[in-house]
Amino acid sequence: MTEKSPLVFPRGFVWGAATAAYQVEGAAKADGRGESIWDRFSHTKGNILNDDNGDVACDHYHRFADDVAMMKDMGLRAYRFSISWPRVMPHGRGSINWLGLDFYDRLVDALLSVGIEPYATLYHWDLPESLQEIGGWTNRDVTGYFADYAAVMAKRLGDRVKNWMTINEPWVVAVHGNLLGDMAPGYRDKSTAIKVGHNLLVGHGRALETIKHSRPDAKVGITLSLSPVEPETDAEDDRRIAEHRYQISAGWFLNPLLTGAYPSECYPEFGEAISVIHPGDMALISRRMDFLGVQYYFRVVTGKRGDVKKVSGSKYTEMGWEVCPSALERLLVRMNQDYDLPPIFITENGAAFDDKVSKDGHVHDPERIEYLREHLHAVYRALKQNVPLKGYFAWSLLDNFEWAFGYSKRFGIVYVDYKTQKRIIKDSGHWYSRVSRRGELELT
Ligand code: FCB
């Protein structure tokens, strides 16, 4: 395939940037916001690097108007943000916090007034602590409370917000939150993780139904973190191990959503947790979505010798994640062969590097520009192979609270000075702004 630079993306391709409530909003106690599992987790000593927390973060709650104006100046066409459930419903069910709801109202109006399309995520990991106290996502009732909360949001914002994401990255919630314990709520139990994973999917299905019921014109999807798993060598054993691993990680969520069944490889892993699956669940989970959000950061390379820590010749980001844009292309093309895909958005993709403000006051981040360019190139190649890609959201608009890593990892295309809350558009932000405005990608 010969490609002439610039690569021209289809008209209407959505160019955006993403954030999540707990990572940027701050204002943890403002205007009646309730406690979330991430407040509790980050305030428990030893859980987060440097004992950082999201109390202030980027203070986006108070600075959203400036942030929206900046996005406008950057020529962004879409903003993916998440709604903090405990800001809107402090205990996760029952009473509504109108002041919290007003914040999202103002944010959405500000975005629309400058022509930026809002993409709202309902659950980006900040479960109300009160719901954790009744078992969190292991308690099936929570899936119903989630749908009720979705209904509140659809009612209030659905006249203006047309794109909704239910759950962000159920695999991460299940595995990091409940099996590895390095994310909230911090459990280490396989059976809990599997139950949580399933109930997140049930919650997704219920929320999708609720939103569609009250807003038939709404587009509803879910976002999945997807790492292709590739064999270290071409040997049969390595390929078998990699494929098995792909099915029990990516397949664990892709299959039920897109085919209505877990991959056969998952059942032996489920053990007694299988009881979490109720009659009718799989039909609910696999209700046709309007789109699927793919979040790609790295691939996994594995085989009979275990996971490869460093692939020779590969670059790595500050997170220690391998930079491998071609694996994104392979992932998307494979998904398109394996499933009858709905429209696909890349709802997150980006990289952390050790950014510094230079003497000239700018933030020069050539590695991030290269990262974004190469991944967008991979997206373009997948498009040319008929993957139904509709948009791309850079992670992240702002440097922010990177969960267990606190403020030590900077993913933004905009630098945040946490002492002054000053924003500096990084070189990558200026670069991305040109791509977004033109809808074209220069390869050099
Ligand atoms: C994803 C999360 C997002 C951010 C990036 C780096 O897994 O959805 O909030 O932390 O990783």
PDB file of N, CA and C in Angstrom, residues 83 101 122 147-161 164 207 210-215 218 220:
ATOM      1  N   ILE A  83     -18.681  11.478  34.326  1.00  0.00           N
ATOM      2  CA  ILE A  83     -19.521  12.061  35.376  1.00  0.00           C
ATOM      3  C   ILE A  83     -19.221  11.324  36.677  1.00  0.00           C
ATOM      4  N   LEU A 101     -25.245  18.048  39.833  1.00  0.00           N
ATOM      5  CA  LEU A 101     -25.849  17.892  38.510  1.00  0.00           C
ATOM      6  C   LEU A 101     -25.679  19.182  37.687  1.00  0.00           C
ATOM      7  N   LEU A 122     -20.349   7.358  32.046  1.00  0.00           N
ATOM      8  CA  LEU A 122     -21.086   7.334  33.320  1.00  0.00           C
ATOM      9  C   LEU A 122     -20.261   6.755  34.461  1.00  0.00           C
ATOM     10  N   ALA A 147     -28.302   1.809  36.734  1.00  0.00           N
ATOM     11  CA  ALA A 147     -29.283   2.153  35.688  1.00  0.00           C
ATOM     12  C   ALA A 147     -30.132   3.353  36.123  1.00  0.00           C
ATOM     13  N   ASP A 148     -30.457   3.412  37.414  1.00  0.00           N
ATOM     14  CA  ASP A 148     -31.236   4.563  37.907  1.00  0.00           C
ATOM     15  C   ASP A 148     -30.432   5.859  37.735  1.00  0.00           C
ATOM     16  N   TYR A 149     -29.169   5.776  38.075  1.00  0.00           N
ATOM     17  CA  TYR A 149     -28.290   6.945  37.914  1.00  0.00           C
ATOM     18  C   TYR A 149     -28.181   7.324  36.434  1.00  0.00           C
ATOM     19  N   ALA A 150     -28.059   6.321  35.572  1.00  0.00           N
ATOM     20  CA  ALA A 150     -28.009   6.596  34.124  1.00  0.00           C
ATOM     21  C   ALA A 150     -29.277   7.317  33.682  1.00  0.00           C
ATOM     22  N   ALA A 151     -30.410   6.906  34.268  1.00  0.00           N
ATOM     23  CA  ALA A 151     -31.689   7.537  33.899  1.00  0.00           C
ATOM     24  C   ALA A 151     -31.703   9.002  34.310  1.00  0.00           C
ATOM     25  N   VAL A 152     -31.179   9.282  35.500  1.00  0.00           N
ATOM     26  CA  VAL A 152     -31.107  10.671  35.967  1.00  0.00           C
ATOM     27  C   VAL A 152     -30.278  11.505  34.990  1.00  0.00           C
ATOM     28  N   MET A 153     -29.155  10.956  34.581  1.00  0.00           N
ATOM     29  CA  MET A 153     -28.271  11.710  33.689  1.00  0.00           C
ATOM     30  C   MET A 153     -28.894  11.892  32.295  1.00  0.00           C
ATOM     31  N   ALA A 154     -29.519  10.827  31.798  1.00  0.00           N
ATOM     32  CA  ALA A 154     -30.130  10.924  30.464  1.00  0.00           C
ATOM     33  C   ALA A 154     -31.256  11.947  30.479  1.00  0.00           C
ATOM     34  N   LYS A 155     -31.982  11.963  31.579  1.00  0.00           N
ATOM     35  CA  LYS A 155     -33.093  12.914  31.682  1.00  0.00           C
ATOM     36  C   LYS A 155     -32.562  14.346  31.688  1.00  0.00           C
ATOM     37  N   ARG A 156     -31.527  14.561  32.486  1.00  0.00           N
ATOM     38  CA  ARG A 156     -31.021  15.926  32.638  1.00  0.00           C
ATOM     39  C   ARG A 156     -30.199  16.404  31.436  1.00  0.00           C
ATOM     40  N   LEU A 157     -29.360  15.536  30.898  1.00  0.00           N
ATOM     41  CA  LEU A 157     -28.432  15.999  29.848  1.00  0.00           C
ATOM     42  C   LEU A 157     -28.761  15.479  28.447  1.00  0.00           C
ATOM     43  N   GLY A 158     -29.679  14.511  28.384  1.00  0.00           N
ATOM     44  CA  GLY A 158     -29.900  13.809  27.118  1.00  0.00           C
ATOM     45  C   GLY A 158     -30.439  14.652  25.985  1.00  0.00           C
ATOM     46  N   ASP A 159     -30.964  15.841  26.307  1.00  0.00           N
ATOM     47  CA  ASP A 159     -31.391  16.724  25.216  1.00  0.00           C
ATOM     48  C   ASP A 159     -30.169  17.291  24.486  1.00  0.00           C
ATOM     49  N   ARG A 160     -29.010  17.291  25.168  1.00  0.00           N
ATOM     50  CA  ARG A 160     -27.804  17.863  24.572  1.00  0.00           C
ATOM     51  C   ARG A 160     -26.655  16.867  24.393  1.00  0.00           C
ATOM     52  N   VAL A 161     -26.571  15.896  25.304  1.00  0.00           N
ATOM     53  CA  VAL A 161     -25.515  14.877  25.163  1.00  0.00           C
ATOM     54  C   VAL A 161     -26.086  13.712  24.359  1.00  0.00           C
ATOM     55  N   TRP A 164     -23.048   8.461  24.808  1.00  0.00           N
ATOM     56  CA  TRP A 164     -22.885   8.003  26.187  1.00  0.00           C
ATOM     57  C   TRP A 164     -22.037   6.748  26.234  1.00  0.00           C
ATOM     58  N   ALA A 207     -28.075  -0.001  31.877  1.00  0.00           N
ATOM     59  CA  ALA A 207     -27.974   1.438  31.626  1.00  0.00           C
ATOM     60  C   ALA A 207     -28.297   1.734  30.162  1.00  0.00           C
ATOM     61  N   THR A 210     -31.986   1.706  29.710  1.00  0.00           N
ATOM     62  CA  THR A 210     -32.617   2.872  30.337  1.00  0.00           C
ATOM     63  C   THR A 210     -32.420   4.129  29.512  1.00  0.00           C
ATOM     64  N   ILE A 211     -31.194   4.321  29.057  1.00  0.00           N
ATOM     65  CA  ILE A 211     -30.911   5.548  28.289  1.00  0.00           C
ATOM     66  C   ILE A 211     -31.698   5.528  26.978  1.00  0.00           C
ATOM     67  N   LYS A 212     -31.686   4.371  26.327  1.00  0.00           N
ATOM     68  CA  LYS A 212     -32.408   4.253  25.055  1.00  0.00           C
ATOM     69  C   LYS A 212     -33.904   4.482  25.248  1.00  0.00           C
ATOM     70  N   HIS A 213     -34.389   4.013  26.381  1.00  0.00           N
ATOM     71  CA  HIS A 213     -35.821   4.157  26.658  1.00  0.00           C
ATOM     72  C   HIS A 213     -36.189   5.640  26.777  1.00  0.00           C
ATOM     73  N   SER A 214     -35.369   6.389  27.539  1.00  0.00           N
ATOM     74  CA  SER A 214     -35.765   7.789  27.736  1.00  0.00           C
ATOM     75  C   SER A 214     -35.286   8.692  26.595  1.00  0.00           C
ATOM     76  N   ARG A 215     -34.221   8.282  25.899  1.00  0.00           N
ATOM     77  CA  ARG A 215     -33.685   9.107  24.805  1.00  0.00           C
ATOM     78  C   ARG A 215     -33.416   8.226  23.592  1.00  0.00           C
ATOM     79  N   ALA A 218     -30.298   8.682  21.544  1.00  0.00           N
ATOM     80  CA  ALA A 218     -28.955   8.637  22.146  1.00  0.00           C
ATOM     81  C   ALA A 218     -28.146   7.499  21.546  1.00  0.00           C
ATOM     82  N   VAL A 220     -25.278   4.863  22.508  1.00  0.00           N
ATOM     83  CA  VAL A 220     -24.735   4.315  23.757  1.00  0.00           C
ATOM     84  C   VAL A 220     -23.732   3.205  23.462  1.00  0.00           C
TER      85      VAL A 220
END
